[in-house]
CSV table of C-alpha atoms in Angstrom, one decimal:
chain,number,residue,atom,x,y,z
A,27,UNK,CA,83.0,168.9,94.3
A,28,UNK,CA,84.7,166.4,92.3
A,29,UNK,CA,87.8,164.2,93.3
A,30,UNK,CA,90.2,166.5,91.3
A,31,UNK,CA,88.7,169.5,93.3
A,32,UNK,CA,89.1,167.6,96.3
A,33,UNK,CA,92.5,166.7,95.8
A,34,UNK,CA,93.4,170.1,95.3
A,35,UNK,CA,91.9,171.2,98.2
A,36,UNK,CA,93.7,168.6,100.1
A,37,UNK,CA,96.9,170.8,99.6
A,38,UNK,CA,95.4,174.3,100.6
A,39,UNK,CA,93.8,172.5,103.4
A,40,UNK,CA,97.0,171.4,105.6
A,41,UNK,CA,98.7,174.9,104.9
A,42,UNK,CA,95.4,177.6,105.1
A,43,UNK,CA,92.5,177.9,106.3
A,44,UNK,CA,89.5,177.0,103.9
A,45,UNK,CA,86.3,179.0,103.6
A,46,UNK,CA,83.3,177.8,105.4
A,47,UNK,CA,81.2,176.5,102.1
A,48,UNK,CA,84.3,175.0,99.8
A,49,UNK,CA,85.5,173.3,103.6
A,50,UNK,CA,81.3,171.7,104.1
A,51,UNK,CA,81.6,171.0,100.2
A,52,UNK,CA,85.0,169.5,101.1
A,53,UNK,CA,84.1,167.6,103.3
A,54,UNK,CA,81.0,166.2,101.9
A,55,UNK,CA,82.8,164.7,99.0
A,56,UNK,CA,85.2,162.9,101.7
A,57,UNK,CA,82.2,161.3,103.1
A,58,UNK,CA,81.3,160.2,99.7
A,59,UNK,CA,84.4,159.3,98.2
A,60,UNK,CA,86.2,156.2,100.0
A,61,UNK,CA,89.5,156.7,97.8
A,62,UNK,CA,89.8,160.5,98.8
A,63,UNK,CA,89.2,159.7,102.4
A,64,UNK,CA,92.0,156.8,102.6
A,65,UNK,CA,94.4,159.7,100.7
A,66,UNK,CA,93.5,162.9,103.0
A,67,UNK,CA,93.8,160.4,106.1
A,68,UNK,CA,96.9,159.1,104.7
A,69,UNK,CA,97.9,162.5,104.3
A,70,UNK,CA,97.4,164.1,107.3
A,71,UNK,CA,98.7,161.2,109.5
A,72,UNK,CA,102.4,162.1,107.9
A,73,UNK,CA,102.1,165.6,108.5
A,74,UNK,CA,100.9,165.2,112.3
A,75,UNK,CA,104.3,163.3,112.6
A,76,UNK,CA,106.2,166.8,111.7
A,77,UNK,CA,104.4,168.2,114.8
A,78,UNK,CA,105.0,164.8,117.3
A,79,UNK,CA,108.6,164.3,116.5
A,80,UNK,CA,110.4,161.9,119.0
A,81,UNK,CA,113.2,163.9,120.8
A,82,UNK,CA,116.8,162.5,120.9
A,83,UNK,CA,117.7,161.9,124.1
A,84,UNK,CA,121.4,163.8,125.1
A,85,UNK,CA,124.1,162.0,125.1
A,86,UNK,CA,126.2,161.8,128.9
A,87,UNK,CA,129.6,161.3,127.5
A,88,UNK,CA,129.3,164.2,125.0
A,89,UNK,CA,131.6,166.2,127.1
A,90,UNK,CA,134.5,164.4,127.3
A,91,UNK,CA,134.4,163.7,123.6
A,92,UNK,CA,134.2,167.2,123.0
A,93,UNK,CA,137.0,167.9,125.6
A,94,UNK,CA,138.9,165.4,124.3
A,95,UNK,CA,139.0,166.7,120.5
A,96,UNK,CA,139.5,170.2,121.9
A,97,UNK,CA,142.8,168.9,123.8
A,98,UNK,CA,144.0,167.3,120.2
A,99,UNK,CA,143.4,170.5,118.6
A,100,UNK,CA,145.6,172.5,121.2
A,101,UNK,CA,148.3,169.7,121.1
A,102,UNK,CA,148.1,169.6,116.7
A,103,UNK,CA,148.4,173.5,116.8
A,104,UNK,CA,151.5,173.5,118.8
A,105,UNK,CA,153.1,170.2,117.3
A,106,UNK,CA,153.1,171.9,114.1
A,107,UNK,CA,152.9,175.2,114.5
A,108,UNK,CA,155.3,176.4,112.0
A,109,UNK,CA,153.6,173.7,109.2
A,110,UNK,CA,150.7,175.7,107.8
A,111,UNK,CA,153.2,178.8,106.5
A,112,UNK,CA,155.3,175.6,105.2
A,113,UNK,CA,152.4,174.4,103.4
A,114,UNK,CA,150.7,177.1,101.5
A,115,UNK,CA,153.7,179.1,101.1
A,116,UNK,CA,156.8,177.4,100.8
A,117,UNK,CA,155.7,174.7,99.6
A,118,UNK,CA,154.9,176.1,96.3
A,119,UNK,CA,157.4,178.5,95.6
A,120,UNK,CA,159.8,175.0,96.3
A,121,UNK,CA,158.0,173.6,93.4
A,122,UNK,CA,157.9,176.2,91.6
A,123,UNK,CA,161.5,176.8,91.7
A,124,UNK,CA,162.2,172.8,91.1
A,125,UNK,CA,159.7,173.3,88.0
A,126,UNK,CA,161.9,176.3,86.8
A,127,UNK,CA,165.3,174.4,87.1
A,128,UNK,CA,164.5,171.7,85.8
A,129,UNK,CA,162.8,173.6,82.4
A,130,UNK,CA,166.3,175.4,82.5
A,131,UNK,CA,168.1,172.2,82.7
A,132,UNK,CA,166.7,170.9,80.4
A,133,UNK,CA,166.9,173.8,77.7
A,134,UNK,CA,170.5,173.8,78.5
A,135,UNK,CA,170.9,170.5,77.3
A,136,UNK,CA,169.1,170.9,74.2
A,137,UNK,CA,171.2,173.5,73.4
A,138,UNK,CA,174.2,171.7,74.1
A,139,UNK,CA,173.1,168.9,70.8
A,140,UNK,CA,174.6,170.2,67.6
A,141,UNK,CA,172.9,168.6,65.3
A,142,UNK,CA,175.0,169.8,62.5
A,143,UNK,CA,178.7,168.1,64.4
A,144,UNK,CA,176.5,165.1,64.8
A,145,UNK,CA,175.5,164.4,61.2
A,146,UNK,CA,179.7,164.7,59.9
A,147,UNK,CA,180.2,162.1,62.9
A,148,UNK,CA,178.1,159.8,61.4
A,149,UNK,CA,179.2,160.1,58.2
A,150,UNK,CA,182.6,159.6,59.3
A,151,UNK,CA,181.9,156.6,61.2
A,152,UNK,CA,180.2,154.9,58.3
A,153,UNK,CA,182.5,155.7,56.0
A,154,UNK,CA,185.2,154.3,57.9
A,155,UNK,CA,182.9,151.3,58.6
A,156,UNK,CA,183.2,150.2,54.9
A,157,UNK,CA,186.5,151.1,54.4
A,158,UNK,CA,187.4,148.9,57.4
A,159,UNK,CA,184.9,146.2,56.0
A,160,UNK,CA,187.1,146.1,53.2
A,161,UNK,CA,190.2,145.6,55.1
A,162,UNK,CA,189.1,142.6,57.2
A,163,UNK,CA,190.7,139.5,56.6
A,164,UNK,CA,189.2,136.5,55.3
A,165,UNK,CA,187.8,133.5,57.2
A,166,UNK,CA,190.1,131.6,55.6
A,167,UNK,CA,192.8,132.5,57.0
A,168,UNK,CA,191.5,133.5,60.5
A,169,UNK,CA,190.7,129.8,61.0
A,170,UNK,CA,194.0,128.5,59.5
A,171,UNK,CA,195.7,130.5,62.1
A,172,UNK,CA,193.3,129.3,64.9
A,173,UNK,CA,194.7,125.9,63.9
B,18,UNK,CA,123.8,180.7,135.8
B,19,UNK,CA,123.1,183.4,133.5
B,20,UNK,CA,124.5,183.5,129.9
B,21,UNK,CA,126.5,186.9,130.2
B,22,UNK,CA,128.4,184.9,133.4
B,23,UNK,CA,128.6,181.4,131.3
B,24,UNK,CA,129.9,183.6,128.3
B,25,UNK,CA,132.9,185.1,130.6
B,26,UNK,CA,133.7,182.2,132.4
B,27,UNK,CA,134.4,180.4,128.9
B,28,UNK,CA,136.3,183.0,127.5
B,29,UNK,CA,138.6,183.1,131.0
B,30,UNK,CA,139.0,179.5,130.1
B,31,UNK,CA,137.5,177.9,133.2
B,32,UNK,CA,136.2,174.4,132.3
B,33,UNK,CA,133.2,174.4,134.7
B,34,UNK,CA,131.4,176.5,132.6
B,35,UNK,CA,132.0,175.0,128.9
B,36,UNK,CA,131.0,172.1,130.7
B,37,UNK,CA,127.6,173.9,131.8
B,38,UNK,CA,127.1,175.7,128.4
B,39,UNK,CA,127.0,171.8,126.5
B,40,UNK,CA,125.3,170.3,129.4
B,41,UNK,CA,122.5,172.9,129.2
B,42,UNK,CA,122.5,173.4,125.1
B,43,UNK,CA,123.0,169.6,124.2
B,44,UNK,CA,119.5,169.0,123.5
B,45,UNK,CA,118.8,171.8,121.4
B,46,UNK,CA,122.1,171.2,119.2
B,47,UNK,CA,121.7,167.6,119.0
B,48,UNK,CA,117.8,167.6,118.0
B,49,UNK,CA,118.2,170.4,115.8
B,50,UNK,CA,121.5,168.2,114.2
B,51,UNK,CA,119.2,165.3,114.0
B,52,UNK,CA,116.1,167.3,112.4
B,53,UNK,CA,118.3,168.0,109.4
B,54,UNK,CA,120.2,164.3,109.4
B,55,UNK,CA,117.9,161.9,110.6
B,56,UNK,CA,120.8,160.0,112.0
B,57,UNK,CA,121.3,160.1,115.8
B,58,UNK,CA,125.3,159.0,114.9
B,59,UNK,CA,126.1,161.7,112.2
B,60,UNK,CA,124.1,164.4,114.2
B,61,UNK,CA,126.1,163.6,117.7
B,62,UNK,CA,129.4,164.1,115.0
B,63,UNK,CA,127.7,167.5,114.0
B,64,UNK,CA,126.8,168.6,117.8
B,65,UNK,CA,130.3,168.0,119.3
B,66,UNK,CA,131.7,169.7,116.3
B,67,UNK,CA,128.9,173.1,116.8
B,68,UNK,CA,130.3,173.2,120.6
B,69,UNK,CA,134.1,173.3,119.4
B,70,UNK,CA,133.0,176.0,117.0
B,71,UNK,CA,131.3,177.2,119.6
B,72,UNK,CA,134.2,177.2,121.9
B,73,UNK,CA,136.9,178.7,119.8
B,74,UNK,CA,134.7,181.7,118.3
B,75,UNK,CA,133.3,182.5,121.8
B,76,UNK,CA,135.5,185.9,121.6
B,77,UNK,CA,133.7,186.9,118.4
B,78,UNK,CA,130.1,186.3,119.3
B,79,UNK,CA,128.1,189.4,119.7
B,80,UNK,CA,125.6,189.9,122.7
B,81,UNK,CA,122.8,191.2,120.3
B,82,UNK,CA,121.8,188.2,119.8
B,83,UNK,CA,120.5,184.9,122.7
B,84,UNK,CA,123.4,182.5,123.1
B,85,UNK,CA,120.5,180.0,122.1
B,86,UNK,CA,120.2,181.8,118.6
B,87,UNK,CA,123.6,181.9,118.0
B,88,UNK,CA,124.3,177.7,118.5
B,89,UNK,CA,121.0,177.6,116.2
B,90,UNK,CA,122.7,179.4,113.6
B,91,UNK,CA,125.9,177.1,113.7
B,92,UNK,CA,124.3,174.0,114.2
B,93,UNK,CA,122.1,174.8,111.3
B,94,UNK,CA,125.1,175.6,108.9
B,95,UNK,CA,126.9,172.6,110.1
B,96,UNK,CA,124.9,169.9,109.3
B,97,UNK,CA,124.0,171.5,105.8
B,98,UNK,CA,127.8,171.7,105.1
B,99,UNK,CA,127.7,168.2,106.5
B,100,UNK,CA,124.5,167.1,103.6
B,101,UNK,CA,126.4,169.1,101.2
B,102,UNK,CA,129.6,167.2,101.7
B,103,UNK,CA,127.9,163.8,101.9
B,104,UNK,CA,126.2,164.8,98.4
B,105,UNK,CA,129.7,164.8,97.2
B,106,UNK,CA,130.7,162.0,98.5
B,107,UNK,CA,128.3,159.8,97.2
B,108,UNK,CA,128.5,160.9,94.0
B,109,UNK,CA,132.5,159.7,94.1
B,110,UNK,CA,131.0,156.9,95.9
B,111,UNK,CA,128.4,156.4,92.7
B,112,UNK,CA,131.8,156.4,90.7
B,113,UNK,CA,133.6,154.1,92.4
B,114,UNK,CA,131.0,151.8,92.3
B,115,UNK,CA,130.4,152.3,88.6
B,116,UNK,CA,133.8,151.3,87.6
B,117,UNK,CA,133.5,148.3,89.6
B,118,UNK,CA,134.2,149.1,93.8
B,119,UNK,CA,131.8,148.1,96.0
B,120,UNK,CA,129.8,150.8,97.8
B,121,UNK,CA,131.3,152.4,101.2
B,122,UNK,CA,128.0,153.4,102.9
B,123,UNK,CA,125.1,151.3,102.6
B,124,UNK,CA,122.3,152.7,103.7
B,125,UNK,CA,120.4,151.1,106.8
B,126,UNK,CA,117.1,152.1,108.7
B,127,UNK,CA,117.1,152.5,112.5
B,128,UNK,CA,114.6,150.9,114.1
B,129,UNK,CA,112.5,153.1,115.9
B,130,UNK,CA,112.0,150.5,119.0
B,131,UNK,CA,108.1,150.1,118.1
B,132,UNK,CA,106.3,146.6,118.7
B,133,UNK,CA,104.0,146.0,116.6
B,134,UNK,CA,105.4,145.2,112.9
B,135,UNK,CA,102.7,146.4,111.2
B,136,UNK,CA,102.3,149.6,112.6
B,137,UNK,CA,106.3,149.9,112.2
B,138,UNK,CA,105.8,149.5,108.6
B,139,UNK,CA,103.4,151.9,108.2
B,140,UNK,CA,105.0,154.5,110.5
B,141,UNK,CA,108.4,154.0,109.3
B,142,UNK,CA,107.2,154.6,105.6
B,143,UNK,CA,105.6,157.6,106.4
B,144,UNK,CA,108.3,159.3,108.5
B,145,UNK,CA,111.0,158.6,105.8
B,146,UNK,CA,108.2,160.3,103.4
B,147,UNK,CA,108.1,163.3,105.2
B,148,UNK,CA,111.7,163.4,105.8
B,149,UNK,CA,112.2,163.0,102.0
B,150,UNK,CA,109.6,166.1,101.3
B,151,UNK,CA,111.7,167.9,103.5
B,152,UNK,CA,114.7,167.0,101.9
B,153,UNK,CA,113.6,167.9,98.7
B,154,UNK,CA,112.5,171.5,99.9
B,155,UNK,CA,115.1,174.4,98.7
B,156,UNK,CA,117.5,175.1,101.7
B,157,UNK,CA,116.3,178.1,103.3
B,158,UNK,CA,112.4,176.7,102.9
B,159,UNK,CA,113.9,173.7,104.7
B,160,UNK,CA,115.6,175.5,107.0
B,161,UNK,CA,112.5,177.5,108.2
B,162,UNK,CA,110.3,174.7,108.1
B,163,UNK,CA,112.4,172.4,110.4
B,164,UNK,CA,113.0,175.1,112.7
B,165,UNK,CA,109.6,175.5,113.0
B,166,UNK,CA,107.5,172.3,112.8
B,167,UNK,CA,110.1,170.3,114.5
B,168,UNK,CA,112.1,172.6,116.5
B,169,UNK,CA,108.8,174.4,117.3
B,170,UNK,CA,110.8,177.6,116.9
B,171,UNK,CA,108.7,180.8,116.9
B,172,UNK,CA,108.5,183.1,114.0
B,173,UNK,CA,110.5,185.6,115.6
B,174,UNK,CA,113.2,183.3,116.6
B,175,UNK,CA,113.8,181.8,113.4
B,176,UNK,CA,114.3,185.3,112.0
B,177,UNK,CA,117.2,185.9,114.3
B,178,UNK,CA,118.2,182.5,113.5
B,179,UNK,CA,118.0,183.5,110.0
B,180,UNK,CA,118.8,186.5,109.7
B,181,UNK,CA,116.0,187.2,107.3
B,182,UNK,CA,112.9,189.3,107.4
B,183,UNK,CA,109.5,188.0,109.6
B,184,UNK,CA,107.4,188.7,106.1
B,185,UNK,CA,110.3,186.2,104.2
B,186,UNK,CA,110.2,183.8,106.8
B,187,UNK,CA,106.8,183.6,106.6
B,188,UNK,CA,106.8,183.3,103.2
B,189,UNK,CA,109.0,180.7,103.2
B,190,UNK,CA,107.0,178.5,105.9
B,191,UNK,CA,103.8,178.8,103.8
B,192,UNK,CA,105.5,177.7,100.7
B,193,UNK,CA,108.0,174.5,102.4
B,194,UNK,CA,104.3,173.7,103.7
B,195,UNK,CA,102.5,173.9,100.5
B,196,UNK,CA,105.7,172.2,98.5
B,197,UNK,CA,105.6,169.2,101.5
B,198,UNK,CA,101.5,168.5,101.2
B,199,UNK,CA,102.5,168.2,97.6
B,200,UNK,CA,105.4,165.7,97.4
B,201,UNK,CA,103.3,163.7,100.2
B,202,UNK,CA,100.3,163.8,98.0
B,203,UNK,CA,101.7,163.0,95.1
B,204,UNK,CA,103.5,160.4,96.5
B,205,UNK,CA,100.0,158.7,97.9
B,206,UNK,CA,98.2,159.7,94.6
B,207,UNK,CA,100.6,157.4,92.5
B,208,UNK,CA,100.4,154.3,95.3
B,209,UNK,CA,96.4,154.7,94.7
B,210,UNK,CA,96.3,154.5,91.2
């Protein structure tokens, strides 16, 4: 057996039991081989820790936490009892309907823009403008009567 | 106190007997919490939260199955809700820190109590090896192979537990074993080359 076999075997080893001959040839090549010895012993020391597992030891005041919580939970269901319809029910339809309005709203005023009044307004107003820029006295005479 | 008289005198609310039920059940909750976690804080979290399950879906438990079986069954479901959700969060964690945050959870080894530093080394390596094989195992090959190599859960009962077949569960040990010796392996193989 060669260090690749033994390798392999390594894995079939912890998990199933080997045949009598490939197990001697097995180990054989374990006695031989320093490196494959150090791996199989590495090996099987961190899968005898699976089986030795250090117990957690309980904890005395486990009770009264748990009692504790279970006290909230009884006080925070009947503090807000009416809350969790609020939440996933009316909650949405109010924003919902706040969504709506406002898209409505907003439409509306959109609507309301005529675009077509707006342009003859301007035009009016500039017009005017110049004809009023024409009209305006001189600096002249604005400081003269100042004086 | 048998478990048909703990079951009724929970459900007619008298507090002797919850008291009893996580007196008596404590250890297997919290070990089993703690086989999944390997964190004595988070897996006392997990156990009080298995006995409030426990406590407010008494009514709907079925007496097919041992009382025992049944705590298995949530304590196993809540700490790999609890993994899952920690998965999350450290990937927002991962983000956060990415864009510049410092990290929330650093992570820390607790020291086992053992003397000799050497040996502590050594063990300490190896134990968070095999946790890490087991970690990477799919979940219900994990699952089967905690309840069994460190619950030391038979056969049988981790078929009730998970309500799966004795051939699958089987099948599922020999493979998390095989899939374990592997990652171990592998993991010595590369240190000796």
């Amino acid at each position: 057996m060669n260090c690749r076999d033994a390798r392999n075997s390594m894995i079939f080893c912890s998990t199933e039991k080997m045949k009598k001959p490939e197990y001697d040839q097995f180990l054989e090549h374990l006695s031989s081989c320093s490196q494959c010895a150090q791996l199989y012993q590495q090996l099987d020391s961190t899968l005898s820790l699976a089986d030795n597992r250090e117990l957690v030891q309980p904890n005395p005041f486990l009770y009264t936490r748990i009692r504790e919580k279970l006290d909230n939970i009884g006080q925070g269901v009947s503090k807000n009892a009416g809350l969790p319809s609020y939440q996933r029910i009316l909650r949405p339809i109010l924003l919902t309907l706040g969504l709506l309005i406002g898209l409505y709203g907003g439409n509306r005023l959109g609507n309301f823009y005529d675009a077509k009044q707006q342009e003859q307004l301007t035009t009016a107003l500039t017009t005017e403008f110049f004809i009023n820029d024409m009209e305006m006295e001189k600096l002249e005479v604005q400081l003269l009567n100042d004086q | 106190m048998t478990e048909t008289q703990l079951i009724e005198g929970i459900l007619s609310k008298q507090e002797k007997y919850f008291e009893e039920l996580v007196n008596r059940f404590q250890p297997l909750v919290l070990n089993t919490c703690n086989s999944f976690l390997h964190n004595r804080t988070d897996a006392e979290d997990i156990t009080q939260e298995v006995f409030i399950e426990a406590f407010l879906s008494l009514h709907k438990f079925k007496k097919e199955s041992k009382l025992s079986t049944w705590l298995y069954r949530i304590a196993v479901n809540k700490s790999l809700n609890f993994i899952r959700d920690n998965k999350k969060r450290k990937i927002i964690s991962s983000i956060e820190v990415f864009f510049g945050g410092e990290p929330k959870h650093k992570l820390q080894l607790a020291d086992p109590g053992l003397e000799d530093a050497g040996d502590l080394a050594d063990e300490e390596e190896k134990i968070v090896l095999l946790n890490l094989a087991v970690a990477s195992l799919p979940k219900n090959q994990r699952v089967a192979f905690t309840l069994s190599k460190f619950e030391k859960l038979s056969y049988a009962e981790i078929t009730d537990v998970m309500e799966l077949s004795l051939a699958s569960v089987e099948g599922l040990i020999h493979r998390a074993k095989r899939n374990v010796t592997k990652k171990i392996l592998s993991h010595y193989r590369k240190k000796l080359a």
